[in-house]
Coordinates of C-alpha atoms and ligand atoms in Angstrom, one line a residue:
M1 CA 28.4 167.4 143.8
P2 CA 24.8 167.3 144.5
S3 CA 22.5 170.4 144.9
M4 CA 21.9 170.5 148.7
S5 CA 23.4 167.5 150.5
E6 CA 27.0 167.7 151.9
K7 CA 26.5 171.3 152.8
I8 CA 27.8 170.9 156.4
I9 CA 30.7 168.9 155.1
L10 CA 31.7 171.5 152.6
C11 CA 31.6 174.2 155.3
L12 CA 34.0 172.2 157.4
V13 CA 36.3 171.5 154.5
V14 CA 36.5 175.2 153.5
V15 CA 37.2 176.2 157.1
L16 CA 40.2 173.8 157.0
L17 CA 41.3 175.3 153.7
A18 CA 41.2 178.7 154.8
S19 CA 43.6 178.0 157.7
F20 CA 46.1 176.1 155.4
G21 CA 49.2 178.3 155.3
V22 CA 52.5 176.6 154.6
Q23 CA 53.5 176.7 150.9
A24 CA 54.2 173.2 149.4
D25 CA 53.4 171.6 146.1
V26 CA 52.3 168.0 146.2
I27 CA 53.6 166.1 143.0
H28 CA 52.1 162.5 143.8
Y29 CA 50.4 160.5 146.5
S30 CA 51.1 156.9 147.0
A31 CA 48.5 155.6 149.4
T32 CA 47.4 152.3 150.9
L33 CA 44.1 152.2 152.7
E34 CA 42.3 149.3 154.6
P35 CA 38.8 150.3 155.6
D36 CA 37.0 148.2 158.2
I37 CA 33.3 148.3 157.2
A38 CA 32.0 146.6 160.3
N39 CA 33.9 149.0 162.6
K40 CA 33.5 152.0 160.4
S41 CA 37.2 152.8 160.6
V42 CA 40.3 153.0 158.5
K43 CA 44.0 152.5 158.7
G44 CA 46.3 153.6 156.1
S45 CA 49.6 155.0 154.9
V46 CA 50.5 157.5 152.4
I47 CA 53.8 158.6 150.8
I48 CA 53.4 162.2 149.8
R49 CA 56.0 163.5 147.2
V50 CA 56.1 167.2 147.8
R51 CA 58.2 170.0 146.4
T52 CA 59.1 172.6 149.0
T53 CA 61.9 174.9 149.9
S54 CA 60.7 175.1 153.5
N55 CA 61.9 172.9 156.3
V56 CA 58.2 172.6 157.6
V57 CA 55.3 171.2 155.7
E58 CA 51.7 170.9 156.7
F59 CA 49.0 168.5 155.5
N60 CA 45.4 168.2 156.2
C61 CA 44.5 165.2 158.4
G62 CA 40.8 165.6 159.4
N63 CA 40.2 163.7 162.6
L64 CA 42.8 161.0 161.9
T65 CA 45.3 159.9 164.4
I66 CA 48.8 160.1 163.1
D67 CA 50.9 157.2 164.1
S68 CA 54.3 158.0 162.5
V69 CA 55.9 160.4 160.0
R70 CA 59.0 159.3 158.2
E71 CA 61.4 160.3 155.4
N72 CA 63.7 157.7 153.9
G73 CA 62.9 155.4 156.8
K74 CA 63.9 158.0 159.4
A75 CA 61.3 159.2 162.0
L76 CA 60.5 163.0 161.6
Q77 CA 59.1 165.2 164.3
F78 CA 55.4 166.2 163.8
S79 CA 52.6 167.9 165.7
V80 CA 48.9 167.8 165.0
N81 CA 46.8 170.8 165.5
D82 CA 43.5 172.1 164.1
H83 CA 43.2 169.1 161.7
K84 CA 46.6 169.5 160.2
V85 CA 49.8 167.7 160.8
K86 CA 52.9 169.8 160.6
V87 CA 56.1 168.0 159.8
S88 CA 59.6 169.2 160.5
L89 CA 61.9 168.2 157.8
A90 CA 65.6 167.4 157.8
R91 CA 67.8 169.8 155.8
G92 CA 67.4 169.5 152.1
Q93 CA 65.6 170.9 149.1
G94 CA 63.4 169.9 146.1
E95 CA 61.3 166.9 146.1
R96 CA 60.7 165.2 149.3
N97 CA 58.9 161.8 150.1
I98 CA 57.1 161.9 153.4
Q99 CA 55.5 158.8 154.7
I100 CA 52.6 159.1 157.1
Q101 CA 50.8 156.3 158.9
Y102 CA 47.4 156.9 160.4
H103 CA 44.2 155.4 161.6
G104 CA 40.8 156.7 162.6
S105 CA 37.1 156.5 162.6
P106 CA 36.0 159.4 160.2
R107 CA 32.5 160.7 160.9
Y108 CA 32.3 162.1 157.4
G109 CA 34.2 162.1 154.0
I110 CA 33.6 158.4 154.0
R111 CA 30.4 156.3 154.6
F112 CA 30.2 152.8 155.8
F113 CA 27.2 150.6 155.5
P114 CA 27.9 147.4 157.4
D115 CA 24.7 145.7 156.8
R116 CA 25.1 146.2 153.0
Q117 CA 28.8 145.6 153.0
Q118 CA 29.3 148.9 151.4
V119 CA 31.8 151.8 151.8
Y120 CA 32.3 154.9 149.6
T121 CA 34.0 158.3 150.0
V122 CA 32.3 161.7 149.6
F123 CA 34.4 164.8 148.9
S124 CA 36.4 165.4 152.2
T125 CA 39.4 163.3 151.4
S126 CA 41.6 164.4 154.3
Q127 CA 39.1 162.7 156.6
W128 CA 40.3 159.2 155.3
M129 CA 43.7 160.0 153.7
V130 CA 46.2 162.6 154.7
C131 CA 46.5 165.1 151.9
V132 CA 46.4 168.8 150.9
D133 CA 42.8 169.8 150.6
D134 CA 43.5 172.8 148.3
P135 CA 41.7 172.2 145.0
A136 CA 44.5 174.0 143.1
D137 CA 47.1 171.5 144.2
K138 CA 46.6 168.7 141.7
A139 CA 48.6 165.6 141.9
T140 CA 48.8 162.1 140.5
L141 CA 47.9 159.1 142.7
T142 CA 48.8 155.4 143.2
F143 CA 46.1 154.0 145.3
K144 CA 45.9 150.5 147.0
L145 CA 42.8 149.4 148.6
I146 CA 42.5 146.4 150.9
L147 CA 39.0 144.9 151.3
P148 CA 37.2 141.6 151.7
A149 CA 37.8 139.6 148.4
N150 CA 34.0 139.3 147.7
L151 CA 33.6 143.0 147.2
T152 CA 33.9 144.9 143.9
P153 CA 35.9 148.2 144.3
I154 CA 36.2 151.2 142.0
A155 CA 38.6 154.0 142.5
N156 CA 40.4 156.8 140.4
G157 CA 42.3 156.1 137.2
E158 CA 43.3 152.7 135.8
L159 CA 43.0 149.4 137.8
V160 CA 46.5 148.0 137.3
S161 CA 46.5 144.9 139.6
Q162 CA 44.6 142.8 142.0
R163 CA 46.1 140.3 144.4
E164 CA 44.6 138.0 147.0
L165 CA 45.8 138.3 150.5
P166 CA 45.3 136.0 153.6
H167 CA 42.0 136.0 155.5
N168 CA 39.9 136.4 152.3
K169 CA 41.2 139.8 151.5
R170 CA 42.3 141.4 148.2
V171 CA 44.5 144.3 147.5
S172 CA 43.6 146.3 144.3
E173 CA 45.8 148.9 142.8
W174 CA 44.9 152.0 140.7
Q175 CA 47.1 154.5 138.9
Q176 CA 45.7 158.0 138.4
R177 CA 48.3 159.3 135.9
T178 CA 46.7 162.8 135.2
P179 CA 47.1 165.2 138.1
I180 CA 43.8 165.9 139.9
S181 CA 42.5 167.8 143.0
T182 CA 42.3 165.7 146.1
Y183 CA 38.7 166.3 146.7
I184 CA 37.9 164.0 143.7
F185 CA 40.1 161.2 145.0
G186 CA 37.9 158.5 146.2
F187 CA 36.6 154.9 146.0
A188 CA 33.5 152.8 146.4
A189 CA 33.1 149.2 147.2
G190 CA 30.3 146.7 147.7
P191 CA 29.0 143.3 146.5
F192 CA 28.0 145.0 143.2
R193 CA 26.8 143.5 140.0
V194 CA 29.1 144.8 137.2
V195 CA 27.6 145.7 133.8
K196 CA 30.0 146.9 131.1
E197 CA 29.7 148.4 127.7
K198 CA 32.3 149.9 125.4
H199 CA 31.6 153.3 123.7
G200 CA 34.4 154.4 121.3
N201 CA 37.6 154.2 123.4
V202 CA 35.8 154.4 126.8
E203 CA 34.7 151.5 128.8
L204 CA 31.5 152.3 130.6
Q205 CA 30.7 150.5 133.8
Y206 CA 27.6 150.3 135.9
L207 CA 27.7 149.0 139.4
A208 CA 24.6 148.2 141.4
T209 CA 23.3 145.5 143.8
N210 CA 19.6 145.3 143.8
Y211 CA 18.9 145.7 140.1
S212 CA 18.9 143.0 137.4
E213 CA 21.4 143.4 134.5
A214 CA 18.6 144.3 132.1
E215 CA 17.4 147.0 134.6
V216 CA 21.0 148.4 135.0
R217 CA 21.3 148.6 131.3
R218 CA 18.0 150.4 131.0
I219 CA 18.9 152.8 133.9
F220 CA 22.2 153.9 132.3
R221 CA 21.0 153.8 128.6
A222 CA 21.8 157.4 128.0
T223 CA 25.3 157.3 129.2
P224 CA 27.0 156.7 125.9
D225 CA 25.0 159.6 124.3
M226 CA 26.0 161.8 127.3
L227 CA 29.6 161.0 126.7
D228 CA 29.4 162.1 123.0
F229 CA 27.4 165.3 124.0
F230 CA 29.9 166.4 126.7
E231 CA 32.9 165.7 124.5
D232 CA 31.3 167.8 121.8
R233 CA 30.3 170.7 124.0
A234 CA 33.8 170.7 125.8
G235 CA 35.8 170.3 122.6
V236 CA 37.9 167.8 124.7
K237 CA 37.7 163.9 124.8
Y238 CA 36.9 162.3 128.2
A239 CA 40.2 162.0 130.1
D240 CA 40.1 158.4 131.3
K241 CA 39.8 155.0 129.8
T242 CA 36.8 154.1 132.0
Y243 CA 33.8 155.9 133.4
T244 CA 31.8 154.1 136.1
Q245 CA 28.4 154.9 137.7
V246 CA 27.6 153.2 141.0
L247 CA 24.2 152.9 142.5
A248 CA 25.2 152.9 146.2
A249 CA 23.5 152.7 149.6
G250 CA 22.5 156.0 151.3
G251 CA 21.5 159.3 149.6
V252 CA 24.8 159.8 147.7
E253 CA 25.2 162.1 144.6
Q254 CA 28.9 162.6 144.3
E255 CA 31.4 162.9 141.5
M256 CA 34.9 161.6 141.8
S257 CA 37.6 161.3 139.2
G258 CA 36.5 158.6 136.7
F259 CA 33.4 157.6 138.5
T260 CA 30.1 158.8 140.2
A261 CA 28.3 157.5 143.2
L262 CA 24.5 157.8 142.9
K263 CA 21.7 156.9 145.3
E264 CA 20.1 153.5 144.6
S265 CA 16.7 155.0 144.4
Y266 CA 17.8 157.1 141.5
G267 CA 17.8 153.9 139.4
K268 CA 14.1 153.4 140.2
Q269 CA 13.5 157.0 139.2
L270 CA 15.2 156.5 135.8
L271 CA 13.3 153.3 135.2
D272 CA 9.9 155.0 135.8
N273 CA 10.8 158.2 133.9
E274 CA 13.5 158.5 131.2
Q275 CA 13.5 162.3 131.6
E276 CA 15.0 162.1 135.1
L277 CA 18.4 162.3 133.6
W278 CA 19.4 165.7 135.1
L279 CA 21.4 164.1 138.0
A280 CA 23.3 161.6 136.0
A281 CA 24.1 164.4 133.4
H282 CA 25.2 166.9 136.1
E283 CA 27.6 164.3 137.7
F284 CA 29.0 163.1 134.4
A285 CA 29.5 166.7 133.3
H286 CA 31.8 167.2 136.3
Q287 CA 34.4 164.9 134.6
W288 CA 35.0 167.9 132.5
W289 CA 33.8 171.0 134.4
G290 CA 34.8 170.6 138.0
N291 CA 37.2 167.6 137.8
M292 CA 39.5 168.6 134.9
V293 CA 38.7 172.4 134.8
T294 CA 38.6 173.2 138.4
C295 CA 37.9 176.2 140.4
R296 CA 41.2 177.5 141.8
D297 CA 39.5 178.1 145.2
W298 CA 36.1 177.8 146.5
N299 CA 35.2 181.4 145.9
H300 CA 35.0 180.4 142.1
F301 CA 33.0 177.2 143.0
W302 CA 30.2 178.4 140.6
L303 CA 32.5 177.5 137.7
N304 CA 32.2 173.9 138.9
E305 CA 28.6 173.8 139.9
G306 CA 27.0 176.5 137.7
I307 CA 28.4 174.9 134.6
A308 CA 27.6 171.3 135.5
T309 CA 24.0 172.4 136.3
F310 CA 23.6 174.5 133.1
I311 CA 25.1 171.7 130.9
A312 CA 22.8 169.1 132.4
A313 CA 19.9 171.3 131.2
A314 CA 21.6 171.5 127.8
Y315 CA 21.8 167.7 127.7
L316 CA 18.1 167.5 128.4
E317 CA 17.4 169.9 125.6
H318 CA 19.6 167.8 123.2
R319 CA 17.7 164.6 124.2
F320 CA 14.2 165.7 124.8
G321 CA 13.8 169.2 123.1
R322 CA 13.8 172.8 123.8
E323 CA 10.6 172.8 126.0
V324 CA 12.2 170.4 128.5
Y325 CA 15.4 172.7 128.6
L326 CA 13.3 175.8 129.2
R327 CA 11.3 174.1 131.9
E328 CA 14.7 173.3 133.7
I329 CA 15.9 176.9 133.3
E330 CA 12.7 178.2 134.6
T331 CA 13.2 176.1 137.8
Y332 CA 16.7 177.5 138.2
R333 CA 15.3 181.1 137.7
A334 CA 12.5 180.6 140.2
N335 CA 14.9 179.1 142.8
Y336 CA 17.2 182.2 142.3
E337 CA 14.3 184.6 142.5
K338 CA 13.3 183.2 145.9
V339 CA 16.7 184.0 147.1
R340 CA 16.8 187.4 145.6
A341 CA 13.4 188.3 147.0
A342 CA 14.6 187.3 150.4
G343 CA 17.4 189.9 150.1
K344 CA 20.1 187.2 149.9
D345 CA 21.4 187.7 146.3
K346 CA 25.2 187.9 145.9
P347 CA 27.6 187.9 143.0
L348 CA 28.5 184.5 141.8
V349 CA 32.1 185.1 142.7
F350 CA 32.1 184.9 146.5
P351 CA 34.3 187.2 148.6
D352 CA 34.8 184.2 150.9
W353 CA 33.1 180.9 150.8
L354 CA 33.7 180.2 154.5
N355 CA 30.3 179.3 155.8
P356 CA 28.0 178.9 152.8
T357 CA 24.4 179.1 153.6
R358 CA 21.6 177.1 151.9
E359 CA 20.9 180.3 149.9
D360 CA 24.7 180.7 148.9
R361 CA 24.5 177.2 147.5
I362 CA 21.3 177.9 145.5
L363 CA 23.2 181.0 144.0
V364 CA 26.2 178.9 142.9
Y365 CA 24.1 176.1 141.3
D366 CA 20.9 177.7 140.3
K367 CA 21.7 181.3 139.7
G368 CA 25.0 180.1 138.1
A369 CA 23.1 177.9 135.7
Y370 CA 20.5 180.6 134.9
V371 CA 23.2 183.1 134.2
L372 CA 24.8 180.8 131.8
H373 CA 21.5 180.4 129.9
L374 CA 21.3 184.3 129.9
L375 CA 24.8 184.5 128.6
R376 CA 24.0 181.9 125.9
E377 CA 21.1 184.1 124.8
E378 CA 23.3 187.2 124.9
M379 CA 26.1 185.7 122.8
G380 CA 24.0 183.5 120.4
E381 CA 24.4 179.8 119.8
A382 CA 27.6 179.8 117.8
N383 CA 29.6 182.1 120.0
F384 CA 28.5 180.7 123.3
W385 CA 29.5 177.2 122.5
K386 CA 32.7 178.3 120.8
G387 CA 33.6 180.2 124.0
L388 CA 32.8 177.3 126.3
R389 CA 35.1 175.1 124.1
N390 CA 37.9 177.7 124.2
F391 CA 37.5 177.8 128.0
T392 CA 37.5 174.0 128.4
R393 CA 40.3 173.2 126.0
R394 CA 42.6 175.9 127.2
H395 CA 42.3 175.1 130.9
F396 CA 41.8 171.2 130.7
G397 CA 43.7 169.6 133.6
K398 CA 44.2 173.0 135.2
S399 CA 42.7 175.3 137.9
V400 CA 40.7 178.5 136.9
V401 CA 39.2 181.6 138.2
T402 CA 36.3 183.5 136.7
N403 CA 38.4 185.8 134.7
D404 CA 39.6 182.9 132.7
F405 CA 36.1 182.2 131.7
L406 CA 35.4 185.8 130.8
V407 CA 38.5 186.0 128.6
A408 CA 37.6 182.8 126.7
M409 CA 34.0 183.9 126.2
E410 CA 34.9 187.4 125.0
E411 CA 37.4 186.0 122.6
A412 CA 34.6 183.9 121.0
H413 CA 32.2 186.9 121.0
A414 CA 34.8 189.4 119.7
K415 CA 33.3 192.1 121.9
S416 CA 33.3 192.9 125.5
L417 CA 31.1 191.0 127.9
K418 CA 32.2 193.0 130.9
P419 CA 28.8 194.7 131.5
F420 CA 27.1 191.3 131.5
F421 CA 29.7 189.9 133.9
E422 CA 29.4 192.9 136.2
K423 CA 25.7 192.7 136.3
W424 CA 25.5 188.9 136.9
I425 CA 28.8 187.3 137.9
V426 CA 31.4 189.4 139.7
Ligands
ZN501 ZN1 27.8 169.2 141.3

């Protein structure tokens, strides 16, 4: 996620999460979505395979209108309240397949640009697909997207098929085989130029509209090196077969599983100044920290954003030298100092991330990254990176809390880091 935008959206999502009560574990989503770019609306259906012992399940549904809920073709009773659909199940146990049809005109979570023929999602998945918003409930996904045939779409996982439909439409299908949190489900589509390059086993794709192929290649010339750097620092290979960066309309800066949407003007910034790599590095880093090692709830959000922010500075150090790294760290420190001077400092682990303020977000991003720099100084080079690799390897594909990070770092350091954590983090 970006530093400052999407703040309001995040608040809303977290409010929704806080009121999510009924226990269920989603195994798999199989969704079909047809966005109408001109009308800024969606219609869709999703089969949610859920494991529950209860005869009631609840899913987040944003402001969507629920048209029907079925199991094995049979209509189920449901009610919608407070952005959730509550479904009464027939008797039974174990895995259930609940099919929900819906439509709506989401005001956030998905952005439409009719004059540019573009559409993409941003973070709040339940605004365009009924799902469970809890970041700890990871699931696999089969996703079919129906759009005008002239548009190039990208979504999570592997593109497995594309088929032409009547009226110049096309359905594309992706399989996301590794379980992921729903907030990184998403897609983007537009009349994009596609530029590809292979790096090791990963296919890198760059999508843009108003840059030439040569410019696109120049804009993303650091991406292969970033992939190597993050794999090395994570101690874990990149999880997908492809990684895509999209330069999209509007002011977007959003990681999703397997791809990132970036604002178009960022391309120009990178053409003008090679050192503007922070944003691309931050979003790419989320493919490990955030997407694969995910905060279990938003109170531990600093593990997603603090690490991605810090590691982006570490990438700048790797590419441009120590001075550039220290300049970046100094920016984080100064941003944090302003919050502290205003009396708004808090531990990085929040008691509740219900209505985060602008200052709260600076803490999670900038203080988080600054504290990781201090921890690196405290532990020394070898121990710090060994600890980060321990943490990332051990929890790859899982959800974490701050104590998991402490344990991994202490193991690498072979002595207690509790005083440090108590001073800065918890
Ligand atoms: Zn982020």
